[in-house]
Coordinates of C-alpha atoms in Angstrom, one line a residue:
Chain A
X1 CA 146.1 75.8 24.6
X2 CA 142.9 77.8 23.8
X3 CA 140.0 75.6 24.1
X4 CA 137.2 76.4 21.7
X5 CA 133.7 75.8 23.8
X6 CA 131.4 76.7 21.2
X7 CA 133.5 75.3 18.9
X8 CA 132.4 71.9 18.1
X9 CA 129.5 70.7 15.0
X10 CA 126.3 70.4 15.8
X11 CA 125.8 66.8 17.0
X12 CA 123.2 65.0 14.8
X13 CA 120.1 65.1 16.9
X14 CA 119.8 61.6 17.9
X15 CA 119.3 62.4 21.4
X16 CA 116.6 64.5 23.1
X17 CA 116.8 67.3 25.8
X18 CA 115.2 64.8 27.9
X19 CA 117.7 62.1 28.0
X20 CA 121.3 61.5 30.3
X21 CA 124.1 63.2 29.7
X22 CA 125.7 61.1 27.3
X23 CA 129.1 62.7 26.6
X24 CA 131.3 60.8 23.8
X25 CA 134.4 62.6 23.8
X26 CA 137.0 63.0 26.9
X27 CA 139.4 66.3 26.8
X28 CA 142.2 64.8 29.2
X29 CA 144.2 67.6 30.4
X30 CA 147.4 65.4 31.0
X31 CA 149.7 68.3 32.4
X32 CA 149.5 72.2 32.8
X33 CA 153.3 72.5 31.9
X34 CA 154.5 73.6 28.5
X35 CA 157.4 74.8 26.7
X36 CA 155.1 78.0 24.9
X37 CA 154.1 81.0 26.6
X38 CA 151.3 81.9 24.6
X39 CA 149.2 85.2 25.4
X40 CA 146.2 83.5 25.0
X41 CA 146.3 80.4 26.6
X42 CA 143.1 79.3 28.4
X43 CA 144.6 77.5 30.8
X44 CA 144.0 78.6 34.7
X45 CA 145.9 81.7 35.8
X46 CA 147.8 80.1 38.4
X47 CA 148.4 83.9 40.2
X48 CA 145.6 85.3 42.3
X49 CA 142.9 88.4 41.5
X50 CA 144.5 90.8 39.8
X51 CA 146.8 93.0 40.6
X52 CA 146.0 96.8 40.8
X53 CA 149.3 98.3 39.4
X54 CA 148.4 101.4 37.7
X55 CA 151.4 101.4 35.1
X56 CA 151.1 99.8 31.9
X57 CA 152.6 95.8 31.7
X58 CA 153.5 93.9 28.8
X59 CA 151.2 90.8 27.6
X60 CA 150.6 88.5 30.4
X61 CA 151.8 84.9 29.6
X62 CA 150.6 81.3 29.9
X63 CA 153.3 79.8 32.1
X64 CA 154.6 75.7 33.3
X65 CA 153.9 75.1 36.6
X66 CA 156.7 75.7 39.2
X67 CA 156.8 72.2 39.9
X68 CA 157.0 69.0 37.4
X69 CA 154.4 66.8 38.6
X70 CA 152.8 68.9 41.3
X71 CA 149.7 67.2 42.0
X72 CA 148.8 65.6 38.1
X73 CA 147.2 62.3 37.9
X74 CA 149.8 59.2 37.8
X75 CA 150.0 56.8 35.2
X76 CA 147.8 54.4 37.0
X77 CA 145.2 56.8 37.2
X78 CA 144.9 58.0 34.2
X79 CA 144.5 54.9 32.8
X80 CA 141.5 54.0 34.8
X81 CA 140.3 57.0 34.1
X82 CA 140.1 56.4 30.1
X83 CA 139.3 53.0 31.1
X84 CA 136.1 54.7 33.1
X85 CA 135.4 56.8 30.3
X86 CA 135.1 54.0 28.0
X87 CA 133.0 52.2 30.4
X88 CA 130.8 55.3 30.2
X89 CA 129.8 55.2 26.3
X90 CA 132.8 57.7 25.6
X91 CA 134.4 56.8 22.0
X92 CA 137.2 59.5 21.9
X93 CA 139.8 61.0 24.1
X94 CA 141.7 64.3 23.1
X95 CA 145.4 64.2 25.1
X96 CA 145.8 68.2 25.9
X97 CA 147.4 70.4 28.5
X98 CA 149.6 72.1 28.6
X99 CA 151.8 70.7 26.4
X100 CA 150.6 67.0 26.8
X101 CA 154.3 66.0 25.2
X102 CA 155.9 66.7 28.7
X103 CA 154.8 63.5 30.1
X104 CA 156.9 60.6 29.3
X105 CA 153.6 58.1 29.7
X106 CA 151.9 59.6 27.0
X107 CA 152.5 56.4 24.3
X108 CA 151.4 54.5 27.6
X109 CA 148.3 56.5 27.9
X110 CA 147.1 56.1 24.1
X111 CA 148.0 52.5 24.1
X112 CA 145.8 52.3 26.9
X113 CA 143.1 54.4 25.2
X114 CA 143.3 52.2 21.9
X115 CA 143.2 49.1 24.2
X116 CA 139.5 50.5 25.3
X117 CA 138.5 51.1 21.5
X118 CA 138.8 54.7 21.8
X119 CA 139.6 57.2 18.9
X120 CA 142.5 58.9 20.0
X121 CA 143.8 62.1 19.0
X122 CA 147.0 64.9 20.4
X123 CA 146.4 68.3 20.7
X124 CA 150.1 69.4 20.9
X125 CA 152.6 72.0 20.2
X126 CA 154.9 69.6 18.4
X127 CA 157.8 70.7 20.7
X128 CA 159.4 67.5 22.1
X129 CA 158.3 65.3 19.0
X130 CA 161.5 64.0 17.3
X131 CA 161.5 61.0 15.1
X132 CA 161.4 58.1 17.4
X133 CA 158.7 59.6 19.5
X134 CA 156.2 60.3 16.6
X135 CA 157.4 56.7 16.0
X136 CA 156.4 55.3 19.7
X137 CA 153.1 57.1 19.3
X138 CA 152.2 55.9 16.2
X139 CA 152.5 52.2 17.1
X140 CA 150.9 52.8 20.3
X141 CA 147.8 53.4 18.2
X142 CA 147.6 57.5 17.9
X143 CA 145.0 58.5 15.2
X144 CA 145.9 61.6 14.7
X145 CA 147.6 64.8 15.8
X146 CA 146.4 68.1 15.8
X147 CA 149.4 70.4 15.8
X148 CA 149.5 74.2 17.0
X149 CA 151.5 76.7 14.8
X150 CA 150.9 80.4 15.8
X151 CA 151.4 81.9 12.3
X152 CA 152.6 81.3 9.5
X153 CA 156.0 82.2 9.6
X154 CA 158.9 82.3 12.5
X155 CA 159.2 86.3 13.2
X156 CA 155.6 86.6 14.3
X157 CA 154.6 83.0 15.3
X158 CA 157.6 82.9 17.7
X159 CA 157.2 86.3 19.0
X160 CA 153.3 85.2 20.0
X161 CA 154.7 82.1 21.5
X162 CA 157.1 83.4 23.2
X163 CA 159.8 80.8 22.1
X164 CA 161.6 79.9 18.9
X165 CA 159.3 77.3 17.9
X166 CA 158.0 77.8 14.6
X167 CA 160.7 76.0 12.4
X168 CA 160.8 73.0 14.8
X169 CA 156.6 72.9 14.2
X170 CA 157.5 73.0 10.6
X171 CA 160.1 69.9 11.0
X172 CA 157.2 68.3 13.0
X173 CA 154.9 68.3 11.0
X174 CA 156.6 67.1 8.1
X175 CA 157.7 63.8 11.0
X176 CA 154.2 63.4 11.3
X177 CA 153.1 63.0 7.7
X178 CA 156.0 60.8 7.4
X179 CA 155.0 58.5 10.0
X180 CA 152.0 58.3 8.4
X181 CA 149.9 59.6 11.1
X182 CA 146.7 62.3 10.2
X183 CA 147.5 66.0 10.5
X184 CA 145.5 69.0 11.7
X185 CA 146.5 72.4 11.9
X186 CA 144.8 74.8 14.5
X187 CA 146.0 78.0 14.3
X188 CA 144.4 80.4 17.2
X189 CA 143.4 83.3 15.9
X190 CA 143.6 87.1 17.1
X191 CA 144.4 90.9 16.6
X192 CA 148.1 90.2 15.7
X193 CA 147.5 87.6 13.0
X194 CA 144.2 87.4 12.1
X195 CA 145.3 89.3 8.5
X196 CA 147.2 86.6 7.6
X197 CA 145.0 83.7 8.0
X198 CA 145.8 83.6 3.7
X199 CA 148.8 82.5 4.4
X200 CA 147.9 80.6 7.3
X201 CA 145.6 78.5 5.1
X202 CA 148.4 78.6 2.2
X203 CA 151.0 76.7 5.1
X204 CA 148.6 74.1 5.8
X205 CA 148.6 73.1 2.3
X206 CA 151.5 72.9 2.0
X207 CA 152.6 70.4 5.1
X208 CA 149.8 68.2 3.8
X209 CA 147.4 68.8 7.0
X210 CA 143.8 67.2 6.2
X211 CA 142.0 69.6 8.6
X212 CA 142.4 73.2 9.6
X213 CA 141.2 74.8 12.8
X214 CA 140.6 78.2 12.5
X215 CA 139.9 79.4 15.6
X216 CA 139.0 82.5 16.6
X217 CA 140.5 83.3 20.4
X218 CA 138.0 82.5 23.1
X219 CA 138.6 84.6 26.1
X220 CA 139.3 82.5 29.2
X221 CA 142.5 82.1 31.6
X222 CA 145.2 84.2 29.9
X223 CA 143.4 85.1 26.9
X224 CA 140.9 87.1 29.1
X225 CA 143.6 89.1 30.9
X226 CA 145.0 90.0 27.0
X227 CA 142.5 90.6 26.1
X228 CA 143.2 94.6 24.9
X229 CA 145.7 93.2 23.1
X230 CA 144.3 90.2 21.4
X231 CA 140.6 91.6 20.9
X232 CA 140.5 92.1 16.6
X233 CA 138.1 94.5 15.2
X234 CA 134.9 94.1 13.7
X235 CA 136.7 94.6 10.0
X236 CA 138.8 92.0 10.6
X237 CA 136.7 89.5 12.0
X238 CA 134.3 90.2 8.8
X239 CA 137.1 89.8 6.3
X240 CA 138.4 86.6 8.0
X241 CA 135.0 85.0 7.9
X242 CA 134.5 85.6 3.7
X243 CA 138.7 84.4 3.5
X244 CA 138.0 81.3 5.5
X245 CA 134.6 80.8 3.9
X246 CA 136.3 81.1 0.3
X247 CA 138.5 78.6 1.4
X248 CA 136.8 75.6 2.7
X249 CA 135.1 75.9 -0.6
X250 CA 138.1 76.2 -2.6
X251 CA 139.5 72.8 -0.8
X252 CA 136.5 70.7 0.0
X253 CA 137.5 67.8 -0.5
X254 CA 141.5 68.8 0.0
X255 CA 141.4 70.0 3.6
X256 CA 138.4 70.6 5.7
X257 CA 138.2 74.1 7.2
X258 CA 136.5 74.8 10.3
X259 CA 135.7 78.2 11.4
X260 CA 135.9 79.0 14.7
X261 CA 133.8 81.6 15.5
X262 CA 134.5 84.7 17.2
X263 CA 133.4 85.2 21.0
X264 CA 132.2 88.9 21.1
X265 CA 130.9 89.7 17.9
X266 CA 127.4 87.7 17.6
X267 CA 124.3 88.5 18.7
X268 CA 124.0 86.2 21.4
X269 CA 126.3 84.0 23.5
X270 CA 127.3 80.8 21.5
X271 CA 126.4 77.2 22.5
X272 CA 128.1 75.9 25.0
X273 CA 129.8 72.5 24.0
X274 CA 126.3 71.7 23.1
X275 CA 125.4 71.7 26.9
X276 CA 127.7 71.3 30.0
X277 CA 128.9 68.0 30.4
X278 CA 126.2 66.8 28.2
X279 CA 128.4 65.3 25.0
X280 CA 131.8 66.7 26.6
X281 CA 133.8 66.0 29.8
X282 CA 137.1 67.0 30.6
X283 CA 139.3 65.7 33.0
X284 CA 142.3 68.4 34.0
X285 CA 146.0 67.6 34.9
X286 CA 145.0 67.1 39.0
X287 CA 141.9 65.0 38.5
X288 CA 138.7 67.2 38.3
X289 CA 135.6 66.6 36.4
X290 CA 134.8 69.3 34.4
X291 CA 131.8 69.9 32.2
X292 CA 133.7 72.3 30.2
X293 CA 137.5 72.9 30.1
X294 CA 137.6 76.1 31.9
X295 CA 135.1 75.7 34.4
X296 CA 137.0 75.2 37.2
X297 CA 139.2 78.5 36.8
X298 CA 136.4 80.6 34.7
X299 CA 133.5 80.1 38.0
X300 CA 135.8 80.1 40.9
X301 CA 133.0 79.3 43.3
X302 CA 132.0 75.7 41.7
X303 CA 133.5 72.6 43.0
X304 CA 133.6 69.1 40.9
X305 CA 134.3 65.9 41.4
X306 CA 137.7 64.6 41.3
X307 CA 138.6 61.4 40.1
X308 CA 140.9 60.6 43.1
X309 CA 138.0 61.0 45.8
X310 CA 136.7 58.0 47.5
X311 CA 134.5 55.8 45.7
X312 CA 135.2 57.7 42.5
X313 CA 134.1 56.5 39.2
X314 CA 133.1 58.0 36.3
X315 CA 129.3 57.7 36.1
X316 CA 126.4 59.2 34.7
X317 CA 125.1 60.3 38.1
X318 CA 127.9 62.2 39.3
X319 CA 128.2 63.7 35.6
X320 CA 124.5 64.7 35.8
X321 CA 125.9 66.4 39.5
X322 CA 128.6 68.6 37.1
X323 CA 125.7 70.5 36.3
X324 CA 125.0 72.9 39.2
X325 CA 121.3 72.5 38.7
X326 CA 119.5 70.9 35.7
X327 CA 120.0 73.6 32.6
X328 CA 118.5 71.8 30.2
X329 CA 115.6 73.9 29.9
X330 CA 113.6 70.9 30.0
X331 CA 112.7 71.4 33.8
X332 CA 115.3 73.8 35.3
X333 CA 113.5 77.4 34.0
X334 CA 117.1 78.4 35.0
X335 CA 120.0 80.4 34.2
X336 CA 122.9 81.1 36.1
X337 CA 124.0 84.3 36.3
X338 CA 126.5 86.3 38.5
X339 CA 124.4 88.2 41.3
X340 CA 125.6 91.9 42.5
X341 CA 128.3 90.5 44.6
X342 CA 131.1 90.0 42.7
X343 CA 131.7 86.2 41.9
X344 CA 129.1 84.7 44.3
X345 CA 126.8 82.6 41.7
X346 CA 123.4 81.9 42.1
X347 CA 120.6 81.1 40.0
X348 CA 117.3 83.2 38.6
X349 CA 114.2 82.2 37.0
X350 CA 114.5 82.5 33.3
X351 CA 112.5 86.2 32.0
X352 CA 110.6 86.1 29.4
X353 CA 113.1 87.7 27.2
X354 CA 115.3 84.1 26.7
X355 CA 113.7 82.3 24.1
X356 CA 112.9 78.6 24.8
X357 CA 115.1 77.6 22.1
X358 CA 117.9 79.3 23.7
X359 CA 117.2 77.5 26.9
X360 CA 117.5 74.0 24.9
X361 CA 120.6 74.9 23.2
X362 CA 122.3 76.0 26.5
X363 CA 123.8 79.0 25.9
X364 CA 126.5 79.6 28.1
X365 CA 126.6 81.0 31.5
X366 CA 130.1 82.0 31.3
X367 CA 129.8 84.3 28.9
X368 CA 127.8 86.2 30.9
X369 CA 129.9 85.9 33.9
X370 CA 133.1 87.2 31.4
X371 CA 131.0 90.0 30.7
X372 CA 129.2 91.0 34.0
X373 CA 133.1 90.7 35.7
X374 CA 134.3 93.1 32.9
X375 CA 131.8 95.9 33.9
X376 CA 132.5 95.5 37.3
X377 CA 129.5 95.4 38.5
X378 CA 126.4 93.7 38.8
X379 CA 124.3 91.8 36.1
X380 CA 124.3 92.4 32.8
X381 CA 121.4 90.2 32.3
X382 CA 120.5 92.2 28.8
X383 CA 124.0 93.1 27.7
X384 CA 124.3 89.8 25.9
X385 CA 121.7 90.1 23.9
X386 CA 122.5 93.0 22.1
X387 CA 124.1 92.8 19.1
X388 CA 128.1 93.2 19.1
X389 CA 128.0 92.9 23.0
X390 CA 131.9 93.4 22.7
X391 CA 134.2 93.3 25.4
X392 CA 135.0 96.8 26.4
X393 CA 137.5 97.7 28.8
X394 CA 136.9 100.6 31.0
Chain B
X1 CA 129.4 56.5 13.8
X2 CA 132.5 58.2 12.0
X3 CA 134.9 59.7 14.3
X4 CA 137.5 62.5 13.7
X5 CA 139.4 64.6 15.7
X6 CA 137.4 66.2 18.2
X7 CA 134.2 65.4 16.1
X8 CA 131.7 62.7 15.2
X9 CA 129.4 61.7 12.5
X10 CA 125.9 59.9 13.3
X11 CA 125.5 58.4 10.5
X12 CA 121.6 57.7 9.4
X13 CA 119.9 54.1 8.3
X14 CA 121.0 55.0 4.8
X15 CA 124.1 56.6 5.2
X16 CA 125.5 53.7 7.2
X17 CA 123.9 50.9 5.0
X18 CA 126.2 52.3 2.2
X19 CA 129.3 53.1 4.1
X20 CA 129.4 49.0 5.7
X21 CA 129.7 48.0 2.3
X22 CA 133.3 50.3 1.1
X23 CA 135.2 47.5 1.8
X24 CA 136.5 47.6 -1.9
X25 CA 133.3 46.8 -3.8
X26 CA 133.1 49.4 -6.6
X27 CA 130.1 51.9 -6.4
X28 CA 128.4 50.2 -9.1
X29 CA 128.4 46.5 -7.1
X30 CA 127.3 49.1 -3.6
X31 CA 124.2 50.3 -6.3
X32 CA 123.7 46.7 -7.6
X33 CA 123.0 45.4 -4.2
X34 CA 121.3 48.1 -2.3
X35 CA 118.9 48.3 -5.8
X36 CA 118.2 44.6 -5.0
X37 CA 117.8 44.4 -1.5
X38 CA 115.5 47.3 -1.2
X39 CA 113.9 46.8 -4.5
X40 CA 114.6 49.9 -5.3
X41 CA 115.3 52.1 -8.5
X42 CA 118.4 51.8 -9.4
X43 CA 119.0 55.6 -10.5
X44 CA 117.4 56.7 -7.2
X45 CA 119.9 54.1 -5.3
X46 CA 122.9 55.5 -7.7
X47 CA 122.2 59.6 -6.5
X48 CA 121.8 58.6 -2.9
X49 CA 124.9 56.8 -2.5
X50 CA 127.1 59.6 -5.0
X51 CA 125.6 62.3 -2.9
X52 CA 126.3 61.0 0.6
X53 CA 129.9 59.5 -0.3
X54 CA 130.8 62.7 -1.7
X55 CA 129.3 64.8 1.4
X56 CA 131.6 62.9 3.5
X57 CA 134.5 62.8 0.9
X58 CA 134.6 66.7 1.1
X59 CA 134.5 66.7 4.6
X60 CA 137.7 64.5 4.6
X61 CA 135.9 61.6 6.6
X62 CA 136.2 59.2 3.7
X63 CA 138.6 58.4 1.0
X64 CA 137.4 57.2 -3.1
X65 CA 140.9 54.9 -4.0

């Protein structure tokens, strides 16, 4: 997985700044294990700080958990957490990981999530979907699948995800069409492949998907430890944009193409799932409430709710509490920002040099953290404001 | 509200008065009726509902059969 942060539409502006959290979509993060080993997976790196070899290594790799069901949510639980959710005002429930396909209660789950009148979709690597499961999932209600594919053909694809996956995507999605069940595509996209997102856009035609996810890598998890390697260049980001900007034009109407943009090359940090916890939640493999899927490994030194702690229930309160202070900009005049001691968080008055409007739109603290840890050093308050603010690597 | 994979639609007062009545009626019937509830103009009525079924038909969020 690589979940996009800033990836999501603009909400139609129904709600102000002013009003409760109201989040309407629930990532559940069923399991961390998965049968890929993608460089760029955002999922936590299980390992500690960084090692200080001095010789060069190869790409650093998402990895399964050394144990099965160390520590995930049970079936029970999870199903009181959609059923809390729903409760809540949420009306859709992405099943993610990991590779969510590794747990056996998964039809159980999206019954479940139908059964509270949610809109249910799988975000999967399609390995482990043979004909009677896309079956099974299908009549437990699922709306739709979105289904990974690394490139758009086996040498490269399988190479990135480290297993020989790419035919068996192929045969996948051509199951899922058949069962008569939505398809999306999301391709992640980076240094190695971005020159072929032609062809990536020409495969998706092809297997009949109805969306495509073009999505630039965000770096978080693995993806920010490959980042040498997965980091494209300005050139290529510019000629992706006008490829993928011919195209949606070219198939309105066929396929809808969404953009992902790029994490290091605009002018100032993107929106952040249109505010923490705000109109997103996400609920990882052991229980935590998370405003944004990579919180909990991105800021080490937060703590969140878990779903398992006494009393628990999803509520508004304790979702208004994901936020570490109010950063709304209505009344917190806050940012948070890393101080000189490396990871210790804390929070400083807004300067004049943030506009207002940035404030509202809650533009994202980790980006600034990413950046602040890549120097090495203390805070890099204006560094994200300047134009191209790329990721260097000293 | 339209809901897609890892998105939603708020639909507005007009959008959503339109799309509660594809239930099969042909466009012309959906123009007919909206022209005589609101006592409206019926070309006005006609361009509003082409241009915000086909905004959503390119986005893939609705179907014409």
């Amino acid at each position: 997985m690589n979940r996009h942060l800033g990836r999501h539409r603009p909400i139609p502006a129904t709600a102000t700044d002013s009003e409760s959290p109201r989040p309407y979509a629930l990532l559940a993060e069923i399991t961390y294990r998965c049968p890929l080993h993608c460089p760029y997976c955002s999922n936590p790196v299980a390992a500690g700080p960084l090692s200080a070899e001095s010789k060069p290594r190869p790409l650093r790799r998402g990895r399964r958990t050394a144990t099965a069901n160390n520590g995930e949510l049970t079936t029970e639980e999870w199903k009181r957490v959609i059923r809390e959710a729903a409760a809540l005002g949420v009306l859709q429930i992405g099943f993610s990981g990991g590779e969510p396909l590794a747990r056996r209660d998964l039809a159980e789950l999206i019954r479940a999530a139908r059964e509270a009148k949610l809109y249910t979709n799988l975000i999967t690597s399609g390995i482990g979907l043979d004909d009677d499961r896309v079956r099974a999932l299908r009549d437990a209600g699922l709306d739709s699948i979105q289904l990974s594919f690394q490139s758009d053909e086996s040498s490269l694809a399988d190479e990135i995800a480290g297993a020989r996956a790419h035919e068996r995507k192929l045969d996948v999605a051509a199951k899922i069409r058949a069962a008569g069940i939505p398809l999306s595509l999301n391709f992640v996209i980076h240094r190695r492949n971005i020159d072929r997102l032609p062809q990536m856009i020409d495969l998706a035609e092809a297997l009949g998907a109805e969306r495509v996810e073009l999505a630039n890598v965000q770096f978080y998890g693995w993806a920010f430890r490959n980042r040498a390697a997965l980091l494209p260049t300005r050139e290529q980001v510019d000629r992706a944009r006008d490829i993928a900007t011919a195209a949606k034009a070219r198939l309105a109407g066929k396929i809808d193409i969404f953009y992902v943009l790029p994490d290091y090359y605009e002018t100032r940090p993107k929106p952040c799932l249109n505010g923490w916890g705000q109109r997103y939640l996400t609920v990882n493999p052991i229980g935590d409430v998370l405003p944004c899927p990579t919180a909990s490994s991105a800021i080490p030194d937060l703590r969140f709710e878990n779903v398992r702690s006494t009393r628990s229930r999803l509520d508004l309160a304790r979702i208004g509490k994901l936020q570490p202070i109010p950063w709304n900009g209505m009344d917190a005049g806050a940012v948070p920002e890393l101080s000189a001691k490396r990871n210790r968080f804390r929070w400083l008055p807004l300067s004049g040099c943030v506009a207002d409007r940035q404030r509202r739109e809650h533009r994202s603290g980790m980006r600034v953290l990413a950046q602040s840890r890549t120097r090495g050093r203390g805070i890099a308050r204006n560094k994200f404001m300047q134009p191209t603010a790329r990721l260097d690597i000293s | 509200m339209l809901l897609y994979p890892e998105g939603i639609v708020e639909l507005n007062e007009t959008a959503h008065e339109i799309l509660s009545r594809c239930d099969g009626r042909t466009l012309g019937e959906i123009v007919c009726e909206l022209a005589e509830e609101y006592e409206a103009d019926r070309a006005a009525i006609a361009a509003d509902v082409h241009e915000t079924l086909a905004d959503l038909q390119q986005r893939k969020l609705i179907e014409f059969t």
